[in-house]
Amino acid sequence: MERRIKAGSEKVAQGDCRASLKHWDAALGDEAFPSLPEFGRAAVYQIAASCTGLIGQEDRAYRYALDGTSQSAGTDALWSTRLTFELAGARAAQGVETVEAMAMRNPDALNATPIRRFLQLERQANSDPALQARLLKVLVAESYQPQDVFGSADIFKRKYAVILADAGDQAAAHELARRIETPTELLKISTDPRLRATLPAAFDGRAETERSLAKARAYADAHPESLAAVVRTAQLQRMLGRPEEALATLQAARPDQPRQVAITDEYVNWWWDGVAKSYQILGRYDDAVKALRTGAATDEYGLLNVS
């Protein structure tokens, strides 16, 4: 089996993914394969999935990712590959199963997944209330700690709190709502009679937003490579009724212009979205439409942009 893995690796190193596949299939079918360390098995599945994806055999790539994560804890990349194909195919039920499995077998992979993928999956699942509730139940657990700097799970907490309240479990709904900290979600709670009682009597939405803005600005100053921080800063400025300031913040960090520090994240589409929203508030509708069209042409982590 080691010979087969070595031969497959050599073909990959030569840039010949197609020729490597017979070696990966032979290794996976070898009776000694299950005795490999778990990480080694996951690595073989990951390389096989990556190679088949590169040559356009997406169904086969998905099968490798599914088998690899079903038989082991898998690598973060293998779980990401599995979820990527499910999102691209709008297979919400399989996507929710993947999230549930990640939470059980590889919670680190769950936490490392960009939260925008879960937002996309939640949109795909919301036509099926039971499926949506299953997904949200995983994403509101205290064990779920997204690594995204601005990737709060508060939107999931608010949505699941509403589900709990509508089901008559007001105590659980309020307990969950009290864990919410982001101003966007707190403001939504302030207008929702099912959850409003969870806010302090002296709740000041503007003050909460100003505090969040100060944190976003500080992070943006310390991390000039982070377009996410710029997008978040501009969003909060718009919430505070300062669209001109938001547009200036965004324009100062144009992703299509040379910068002293290279952008390392993939928030370009959200940058265009923020520009469009700022233009819209300012009444510059032609500019807003142009920005939206440009943003729509970008992708989200290699997936179709559906935001």
Coordinates of N, CA and C in Angstrom, one line a residue, residues 54-262:
L54 N -10.1 18.9 -9.3 CA -9.3 19.7 -10.3 C -9.5 19.3 -11.7
I55 N -9.8 18.0 -12.0 CA -10.1 17.6 -13.3 C -11.6 17.5 -13.7
G56 N -12.4 18.1 -12.8 CA -13.8 18.3 -13.1 C -14.7 17.1 -12.8
Q57 N -14.2 16.1 -12.1 CA -15.0 14.9 -11.7 C -15.6 15.2 -10.3
E58 N -16.5 16.1 -10.2 CA -17.0 16.6 -9.0 C -17.8 15.6 -8.1
D59 N -18.6 14.8 -8.8 CA -19.3 13.7 -8.1 C -18.3 12.8 -7.4
R60 N -17.3 12.4 -8.1 CA -16.3 11.5 -7.6 C -15.5 12.2 -6.4
A61 N -15.2 13.5 -6.6 CA -14.5 14.2 -5.5 C -15.4 14.2 -4.3
Y62 N -16.7 14.5 -4.4 CA -17.6 14.6 -3.3 C -17.6 13.2 -2.6
R63 N -17.6 12.1 -3.4 CA -17.7 10.8 -2.8 C -16.4 10.5 -1.9
Y64 N -15.3 11.0 -2.4 CA -14.1 10.8 -1.6 C -14.2 11.6 -0.3
A65 N -14.6 12.8 -0.4 CA -14.8 13.7 0.8 C -15.8 13.1 1.8
L66 N -16.9 12.6 1.3 CA -17.9 12.0 2.1 C -17.4 10.7 2.8
D67 N -16.7 9.9 2.0 CA -16.2 8.6 2.6 C -15.1 8.9 3.7
G68 N -14.2 9.9 3.3 CA -13.1 10.2 4.2 C -13.6 10.8 5.6
T69 N -14.6 11.6 5.5 CA -15.1 12.2 6.8 C -16.1 11.3 7.5
S70 N -16.7 10.3 6.8 CA -17.5 9.4 7.4 C -16.8 8.3 8.2
Q71 N -15.5 8.0 7.8 CA -14.7 7.0 8.4 C -13.7 7.4 9.4
S72 N -13.6 8.8 9.5 CA -12.6 9.3 10.5 C -13.0 10.7 10.8
A73 N -12.2 11.3 11.8 CA -12.4 12.7 12.1 C -12.1 13.6 11.0
G74 N -11.2 13.1 10.0 CA -10.9 13.9 8.8 C -10.1 15.1 9.1
T75 N -9.6 15.7 8.1 CA -8.9 17.0 8.2 C -9.9 18.1 8.0
D76 N -9.5 19.3 8.4 CA -10.3 20.5 8.2 C -10.6 20.7 6.7
A77 N -9.6 20.5 5.9 CA -9.7 20.6 4.5 C -10.7 19.6 3.9
L78 N -10.7 18.4 4.4 CA -11.6 17.4 3.9 C -13.1 17.7 4.2
W79 N -13.3 18.2 5.4 CA -14.7 18.6 5.8 C -15.1 19.8 4.9
S80 N -14.1 20.7 4.7 CA -14.4 21.9 3.9 C -14.8 21.5 2.5
T81 N -14.1 20.5 1.9 CA -14.4 20.0 0.6 C -15.8 19.4 0.5
R82 N -16.1 18.6 1.5 CA -17.5 18.0 1.6 C -18.6 19.0 1.6
L83 N -18.4 20.0 2.5 CA -19.4 21.1 2.6 C -19.5 21.9 1.4
T84 N -18.3 22.2 0.7 CA -18.3 23.0 -0.5 C -19.2 22.4 -1.6
F85 N -19.1 21.1 -1.8 CA -19.9 20.5 -2.8 C -21.4 20.5 -2.5
E86 N -21.7 20.4 -1.2 CA -23.1 20.4 -0.8 C -23.7 21.7 -1.0
L87 N -22.9 22.8 -0.6 CA -23.4 24.1 -0.8 C -23.6 24.5 -2.3
A88 N -22.6 24.1 -3.1 CA -22.6 24.4 -4.5 C -23.8 23.7 -5.2
G89 N -24.2 22.5 -4.7 CA -25.3 21.8 -5.2 C -26.6 22.0 -4.5
A90 N -26.6 23.0 -3.6 CA -27.8 23.3 -2.8 C -28.5 22.1 -2.2
R91 N -27.6 21.2 -1.7 CA -28.0 20.0 -1.0 C -28.1 20.3 0.5
A92 N -29.1 21.0 0.9 CA -29.2 21.5 2.3 C -29.3 20.4 3.3
A93 N -30.0 19.3 3.0 CA -30.2 18.2 4.0 C -28.8 17.6 4.2
Q94 N -28.1 17.3 3.2 CA -26.7 16.7 3.3 C -25.8 17.7 4.0
G95 N -25.9 19.0 3.8 CA -25.1 20.0 4.4 C -25.3 20.0 5.9
V96 N -26.6 20.0 6.3 CA -26.9 19.9 7.7 C -26.3 18.7 8.4
E97 N -26.4 17.6 7.7 CA -25.8 16.3 8.2 C -24.3 16.5 8.4
T98 N -23.7 17.2 7.5 CA -22.3 17.4 7.6 C -21.9 18.3 8.8
V99 N -22.7 19.3 9.0 CA -22.5 20.2 10.2 C -22.6 19.4 11.5
E100 N -23.7 18.6 11.5 CA -23.9 17.8 12.7 C -22.8 16.8 13.0
A101 N -22.3 16.2 11.9 CA -21.2 15.3 12.0 C -19.9 16.0 12.4
M102 N -19.6 17.2 11.9 CA -18.5 17.9 12.2 C -18.5 18.2 13.7
A103 N -19.6 18.6 14.2 CA -19.7 19.0 15.7 C -19.4 17.8 16.5
M104 N -19.7 16.6 16.1 CA -19.5 15.4 16.9 C -18.0 14.9 16.7
R105 N -17.5 14.9 15.4 CA -16.3 14.2 15.2 C -15.1 15.1 15.0
N106 N -15.3 16.4 14.6 CA -14.2 17.3 14.5 C -14.7 18.7 14.7
P107 N -14.9 19.1 16.0 CA -15.4 20.4 16.3 C -14.4 21.5 15.9
D108 N -13.1 21.2 15.9 CA -12.2 22.2 15.4 C -12.4 22.6 14.0
A109 N -12.8 21.6 13.1 CA -13.1 21.9 11.7 C -14.4 22.8 11.7
L110 N -15.3 22.5 12.5 CA -16.6 23.3 12.6 C -16.2 24.8 12.9
N111 N -15.4 25.0 13.9 CA -15.0 26.3 14.3 C -14.2 27.0 13.3
A112 N -13.5 26.3 12.5 CA -12.6 26.9 11.5 C -13.3 27.2 10.2
T113 N -14.5 26.7 10.0 CA -15.3 26.9 8.8 C -15.8 28.4 8.8
P114 N -15.5 29.1 7.7 CA -16.0 30.5 7.6 C -17.5 30.6 7.8
I115 N -17.9 31.5 8.7 CA -19.3 31.5 9.1 C -20.2 31.8 8.0
R116 N -19.7 32.5 6.9 CA -20.5 32.8 5.8 C -21.0 31.5 5.1
R117 N -20.3 30.4 5.2 CA -20.8 29.2 4.7 C -22.0 28.7 5.4
F118 N -22.0 28.9 6.7 CA -23.2 28.5 7.5 C -24.4 29.4 7.3
L119 N -24.1 30.7 7.0 CA -25.2 31.6 6.7 C -25.8 31.2 5.3
Q120 N -25.0 30.8 4.4 CA -25.5 30.3 3.1 C -26.3 29.0 3.3
L121 N -25.8 28.1 4.1 CA -26.5 26.8 4.4 C -27.9 27.1 5.1
E122 N -27.9 28.1 6.0 CA -29.1 28.4 6.7 C -30.1 28.9 5.7
R123 N -29.7 29.7 4.8 CA -30.6 30.3 3.8 C -31.2 29.1 2.9
Q124 N -30.3 28.1 2.6 CA -30.8 27.0 1.8 C -31.8 26.1 2.6
A125 N -31.6 26.1 3.9 CA -32.4 25.2 4.8 C -33.7 25.8 5.3
N126 N -33.8 27.1 5.1 CA -34.9 27.8 5.8 C -36.3 27.5 5.2
S127 N -36.4 26.8 4.1 CA -37.7 26.4 3.6 C -38.2 25.2 4.3
D128 N -37.3 24.5 5.0 CA -37.7 23.4 5.8 C -37.5 23.7 7.3
P129 N -38.5 24.1 8.0 CA -38.3 24.5 9.4 C -37.6 23.5 10.3
A130 N -37.9 22.2 10.1 CA -37.3 21.2 10.9 C -35.8 21.1 10.6
L131 N -35.4 21.2 9.4 CA -34.0 21.1 9.0 C -33.3 22.4 9.4
Q132 N -33.9 23.5 9.3 CA -33.3 24.8 9.8 C -33.0 24.7 11.3
A133 N -34.0 24.2 12.0 CA -33.9 24.1 13.5 C -32.7 23.1 13.9
R134 N -32.5 22.1 13.1 CA -31.4 21.1 13.4 C -30.1 21.9 13.2
L135 N -30.0 22.6 12.1 CA -28.7 23.4 11.9 C -28.5 24.4 13.0
L136 N -29.5 25.2 13.3 CA -29.3 26.2 14.3 C -29.0 25.6 15.7
K137 N -29.5 24.5 16.0 CA -29.2 23.9 17.3 C -27.7 23.6 17.4
V138 N -27.1 23.2 16.4 CA -25.6 23.0 16.4 C -24.9 24.3 16.6
L139 N -25.3 25.3 15.9 CA -24.6 26.6 15.8 C -24.9 27.5 17.0
V140 N -25.8 27.2 17.9 CA -26.0 28.0 19.1 C -25.4 27.3 20.3
A141 N -24.8 26.1 20.1 CA -24.2 25.4 21.3 C -23.0 26.2 21.7
E142 N -22.7 26.2 23.0 CA -21.6 27.0 23.5 C -20.3 26.4 23.1
S143 N -20.3 25.2 22.6 CA -19.0 24.6 22.1 C -18.7 25.1 20.8
Y144 N -19.6 25.7 20.1 CA -19.3 26.3 18.8 C -18.7 27.7 19.0
Q145 N -17.5 27.9 18.6 CA -16.8 29.1 18.8 C -16.1 29.5 17.5
P146 N -16.8 30.2 16.6 CA -16.2 30.5 15.3 C -15.0 31.3 15.4
Q147 N -14.0 30.9 14.5 CA -12.7 31.6 14.5 C -12.7 32.9 13.7
D148 N -13.7 33.1 12.9 CA -13.8 34.4 12.2 C -13.8 35.5 13.2
V149 N -12.9 36.5 12.9 CA -12.8 37.7 13.8 C -14.2 38.4 14.0
F150 N -14.9 38.5 12.9 CA -16.2 39.2 12.9 C -17.3 38.2 12.7
G151 N -17.1 36.9 12.9 CA -18.0 35.9 12.6 C -18.8 35.5 13.9
S152 N -19.6 36.3 14.4 CA -20.4 36.0 15.6 C -21.5 35.0 15.2
A153 N -21.8 34.1 16.2 CA -22.9 33.2 16.0 C -24.3 33.8 16.5
D154 N -24.2 35.1 16.8 CA -25.4 35.8 17.4 C -26.6 35.7 16.5
I155 N -26.4 35.8 15.2 CA -27.6 35.7 14.3 C -28.3 34.4 14.4
F156 N -27.5 33.3 14.6 CA -28.1 32.0 14.8 C -28.8 31.9 16.1
K157 N -28.2 32.5 17.1 CA -28.9 32.5 18.4 C -30.2 33.2 18.4
R158 N -30.3 34.3 17.8 CA -31.6 35.0 17.7 C -32.6 34.2 16.9
K159 N -32.2 33.6 15.8 CA -33.2 32.9 15.0 C -33.7 31.6 15.8
Y160 N -32.7 31.0 16.5 CA -33.2 29.8 17.2 C -34.0 30.2 18.5
A161 N -33.7 31.3 19.1 CA -34.5 31.8 20.2 C -35.9 32.1 19.7
V162 N -36.1 32.6 18.5 CA -37.4 32.8 18.0 C -38.2 31.5 17.8
I163 N -37.4 30.5 17.3 CA -38.0 29.2 17.1 C -38.5 28.6 18.5
L164 N -37.6 28.7 19.5 CA -38.0 28.2 20.8 C -39.2 29.0 21.4
A165 N -39.2 30.3 21.2 CA -40.3 31.1 21.7 C -41.6 30.7 21.0
D166 N -41.6 30.5 19.7 CA -42.8 30.1 19.0 C -43.3 28.8 19.4
A167 N -42.3 27.9 19.8 CA -42.7 26.6 20.3 C -43.2 26.6 21.7
G168 N -43.2 27.7 22.4 CA -43.7 27.8 23.7 C -42.7 27.7 24.8
D169 N -41.4 27.6 24.4 CA -40.4 27.4 25.4 C -39.7 28.8 25.7
Q170 N -40.5 29.7 26.3 CA -40.1 31.1 26.5 C -38.8 31.2 27.4
A171 N -38.7 30.3 28.4 CA -37.5 30.3 29.3 C -36.3 30.1 28.5
A172 N -36.3 29.0 27.7 CA -35.1 28.7 26.9 C -34.8 29.8 25.9
A173 N -35.8 30.3 25.3 CA -35.6 31.4 24.3 C -35.0 32.6 24.9
H174 N -35.4 33.0 26.1 CA -34.8 34.1 26.8 C -33.4 33.9 27.3
E175 N -33.2 32.6 27.7 CA -31.8 32.3 28.2 C -30.8 32.4 27.0
L176 N -31.2 32.0 25.8 CA -30.4 32.0 24.7 C -30.2 33.5 24.2
A177 N -31.3 34.2 24.2 CA -31.2 35.6 23.7 C -30.3 36.5 24.6
R178 N -30.2 36.1 25.9 CA -29.4 36.9 26.8 C -27.9 36.7 26.5
R179 N -27.5 35.7 25.7 CA -26.1 35.5 25.3 C -25.7 36.3 24.1
I180 N -26.7 37.0 23.5 CA -26.4 37.8 22.3 C -25.7 39.1 22.6
E181 N -24.7 39.5 21.9 CA -23.9 40.7 22.2 C -23.8 41.7 21.0
T182 N -23.9 41.2 19.8 CA -23.7 42.1 18.6 C -24.9 43.1 18.4
P183 N -24.6 44.4 18.1 CA -25.6 45.4 18.1 C -26.7 45.1 17.0
T184 N -26.3 44.6 15.9 CA -27.3 44.3 14.8 C -28.4 43.4 15.3
E185 N -28.0 42.3 16.1 CA -29.0 41.4 16.6 C -29.7 41.9 17.8
L186 N -29.0 42.7 18.6 CA -29.7 43.3 19.8 C -30.8 44.3 19.3
L187 N -30.5 45.0 18.2 CA -31.5 46.0 17.7 C -32.7 45.2 17.2
K188 N -32.5 44.1 16.6 CA -33.6 43.3 16.1 C -34.4 42.7 17.3
I189 N -33.7 42.3 18.3 CA -34.4 41.8 19.5 C -35.3 42.9 20.2
S190 N -34.8 44.2 20.1 CA -35.5 45.3 20.7 C -36.8 45.6 20.1
T191 N -37.0 45.1 18.8 CA -38.3 45.3 18.2 C -39.1 44.0 18.1
D192 N -38.7 42.9 18.8 CA -39.4 41.6 18.7 C -40.0 41.4 20.1
P193 N -41.4 41.4 20.2 CA -42.0 41.3 21.4 C -41.8 39.9 22.1
R194 N -41.3 38.9 21.3 CA -41.0 37.6 21.9 C -39.8 37.6 22.7
L195 N -38.8 38.5 22.4 CA -37.5 38.5 23.0 C -37.1 39.8 23.7
R196 N -37.9 40.8 23.5 CA -37.6 42.2 24.0 C -37.3 42.2 25.5
A197 N -38.0 41.4 26.3 CA -37.8 41.4 27.7 C -36.4 41.0 28.2
T198 N -35.6 40.5 27.3 CA -34.3 40.0 27.6 C -33.3 41.2 27.7
L199 N -33.7 42.3 27.1 CA -32.8 43.5 27.1 C -32.9 44.3 28.4
P200 N -31.8 44.9 28.9 CA -32.0 45.8 30.1 C -32.9 47.0 29.8
A201 N -33.5 47.5 30.8 CA -34.4 48.6 30.6 C -33.7 49.8 30.0
A202 N -32.4 49.9 30.3 CA -31.7 51.1 29.9 C -30.9 50.8 28.6
F203 N -31.4 49.8 27.8 CA -30.7 49.4 26.6 C -30.6 50.6 25.6
D204 N -29.4 50.9 25.2 CA -29.1 52.0 24.3 C -28.4 51.4 23.0
G205 N -29.2 51.2 22.0 CA -28.7 50.6 20.8 C -27.6 51.4 20.1
R206 N -27.7 52.7 20.1 CA -26.7 53.6 19.5 C -25.4 53.5 20.3
A207 N -25.4 53.4 21.6 CA -24.2 53.3 22.4 C -23.5 52.0 22.1
E208 N -24.3 50.9 22.0 CA -23.8 49.6 21.7 C -23.1 49.6 20.4
T209 N -23.7 50.2 19.4 CA -23.2 50.3 18.1 C -21.8 51.1 18.0
E210 N -21.8 52.2 18.8 CA -20.6 53.0 18.9 C -19.5 52.2 19.5
R211 N -19.8 51.4 20.5 CA -18.7 50.5 21.1 C -18.2 49.5 20.1
S212 N -19.1 48.9 19.4 CA -18.7 47.9 18.4 C -17.8 48.6 17.3
L213 N -18.2 49.8 16.9 CA -17.5 50.5 15.9 C -16.0 50.8 16.4
A214 N -15.9 51.2 17.6 CA -14.6 51.4 18.1 C -13.7 50.2 18.1
K215 N -14.3 49.0 18.4 CA -13.5 47.8 18.3 C -13.1 47.4 16.9
A216 N -14.1 47.6 16.0 CA -13.8 47.3 14.6 C -12.7 48.2 14.0
R217 N -12.7 49.5 14.4 CA -11.7 50.4 13.9 C -10.3 50.0 14.5
A218 N -10.3 49.7 15.7 CA -9.0 49.3 16.4 C -8.5 48.1 15.7
Y219 N -9.3 47.1 15.4 CA -8.8 45.9 14.7 C -8.4 46.2 13.3
A220 N -9.1 47.1 12.6 CA -8.7 47.5 11.2 C -7.4 48.2 11.2
D221 N -7.1 49.0 12.2 CA -5.8 49.7 12.3 C -4.7 48.8 12.6
A222 N -5.0 47.7 13.4 CA -3.9 46.8 13.8 C -3.7 45.7 12.7
H223 N -4.7 45.5 11.8 CA -4.6 44.5 10.8 C -5.0 45.1 9.4
P224 N -4.2 45.9 8.8 CA -4.5 46.6 7.5 C -4.7 45.6 6.4
E225 N -4.4 44.3 6.6 CA -4.6 43.3 5.5 C -6.0 42.8 5.6
S226 N -6.8 43.1 6.6 CA -8.1 42.5 6.8 C -9.2 43.4 6.1
L227 N -9.7 42.9 5.0 CA -10.8 43.6 4.4 C -12.1 43.4 5.2
A228 N -12.1 42.3 5.9 CA -13.3 42.0 6.8 C -13.5 43.1 7.8
A229 N -12.4 43.6 8.3 CA -12.5 44.7 9.3 C -13.0 46.0 8.7
V230 N -12.6 46.2 7.5 CA -13.0 47.4 6.8 C -14.5 47.3 6.5
V231 N -15.0 46.2 6.0 CA -16.4 46.0 5.7 C -17.2 46.1 7.0
R232 N -16.8 45.5 8.1 CA -17.5 45.6 9.3 C -17.6 47.1 9.8
T233 N -16.5 47.8 9.7 CA -16.4 49.2 10.2 C -17.5 50.0 9.4
A234 N -17.5 49.8 8.1 CA -18.4 50.6 7.2 C -19.9 50.2 7.6
Q235 N -20.1 48.9 7.8 CA -21.5 48.5 8.2 C -22.0 49.2 9.4
L236 N -21.1 49.3 10.4 CA -21.5 50.0 11.7 C -21.7 51.5 11.4
Q237 N -20.9 52.1 10.6 CA -21.0 53.5 10.3 C -22.4 53.8 9.6
R238 N -22.8 52.9 8.7 CA -24.1 53.0 8.1 C -25.2 52.9 9.1
M239 N -25.0 51.9 10.0 CA -26.1 51.8 11.1 C -26.2 53.0 11.9
L240 N -25.1 53.8 12.1 CA -25.2 55.0 12.9 C -25.6 56.2 12.0
G241 N -26.0 56.0 10.8 CA -26.5 57.1 9.9 C -25.4 57.9 9.3
R242 N -24.2 57.3 9.1 CA -23.1 58.0 8.5 C -22.6 57.4 7.2
P243 N -23.5 57.4 6.2 CA -23.1 56.7 4.9 C -21.9 57.3 4.2
E244 N -21.7 58.6 4.3 CA -20.6 59.2 3.7 C -19.3 58.7 4.3
E245 N -19.3 58.6 5.6 CA -18.1 58.1 6.3 C -17.9 56.6 6.0
A246 N -18.9 55.9 5.8 CA -18.8 54.4 5.5 C -18.2 54.3 4.1
L247 N -18.7 55.1 3.1 CA -18.1 55.1 1.8 C -16.7 55.4 1.7
A248 N -16.3 56.4 2.5 CA -14.9 56.8 2.6 C -14.0 55.7 3.2
T249 N -14.5 55.0 4.2 CA -13.8 53.9 4.8 C -13.6 52.8 3.8
L250 N -14.6 52.5 3.0 CA -14.5 51.5 2.0 C -13.5 51.9 0.8
Q251 N -13.7 53.1 0.4 CA -12.9 53.6 -0.8 C -11.4 53.7 -0.4
A252 N -11.1 53.9 0.9 CA -9.7 53.9 1.3 C -9.0 52.6 1.3
A253 N -9.8 51.5 1.1 CA -9.2 50.2 1.1 C -9.7 49.4 -0.1
R254 N -9.8 50.1 -1.3 CA -10.2 49.4 -2.5 C -9.4 48.1 -2.8
P255 N -10.1 47.0 -2.9 CA -9.4 45.7 -3.1 C -8.8 45.6 -4.5
D256 N -9.3 46.5 -5.4 CA -8.8 46.4 -6.8 C -7.7 47.5 -7.1
Q257 N -7.1 48.0 -6.0 CA -6.0 49.0 -6.2 C -4.8 48.5 -5.4
P258 N -3.6 48.9 -5.8 CA -2.4 48.5 -5.1 C -2.5 49.0 -3.6
R259 N -2.0 48.1 -2.7 CA -2.0 48.5 -1.3 C -0.6 48.1 -0.7
Q260 N -0.3 48.8 0.3 CA 1.0 48.5 1.0 C 1.0 47.1 1.6
V261 N -0.2 46.7 2.1 CA -0.3 45.4 2.7 C -1.3 44.5 1.8
A262 N -0.9 43.3 1.5 CA -1.8 42.5 0.6 C -3.0 42.0 1.4

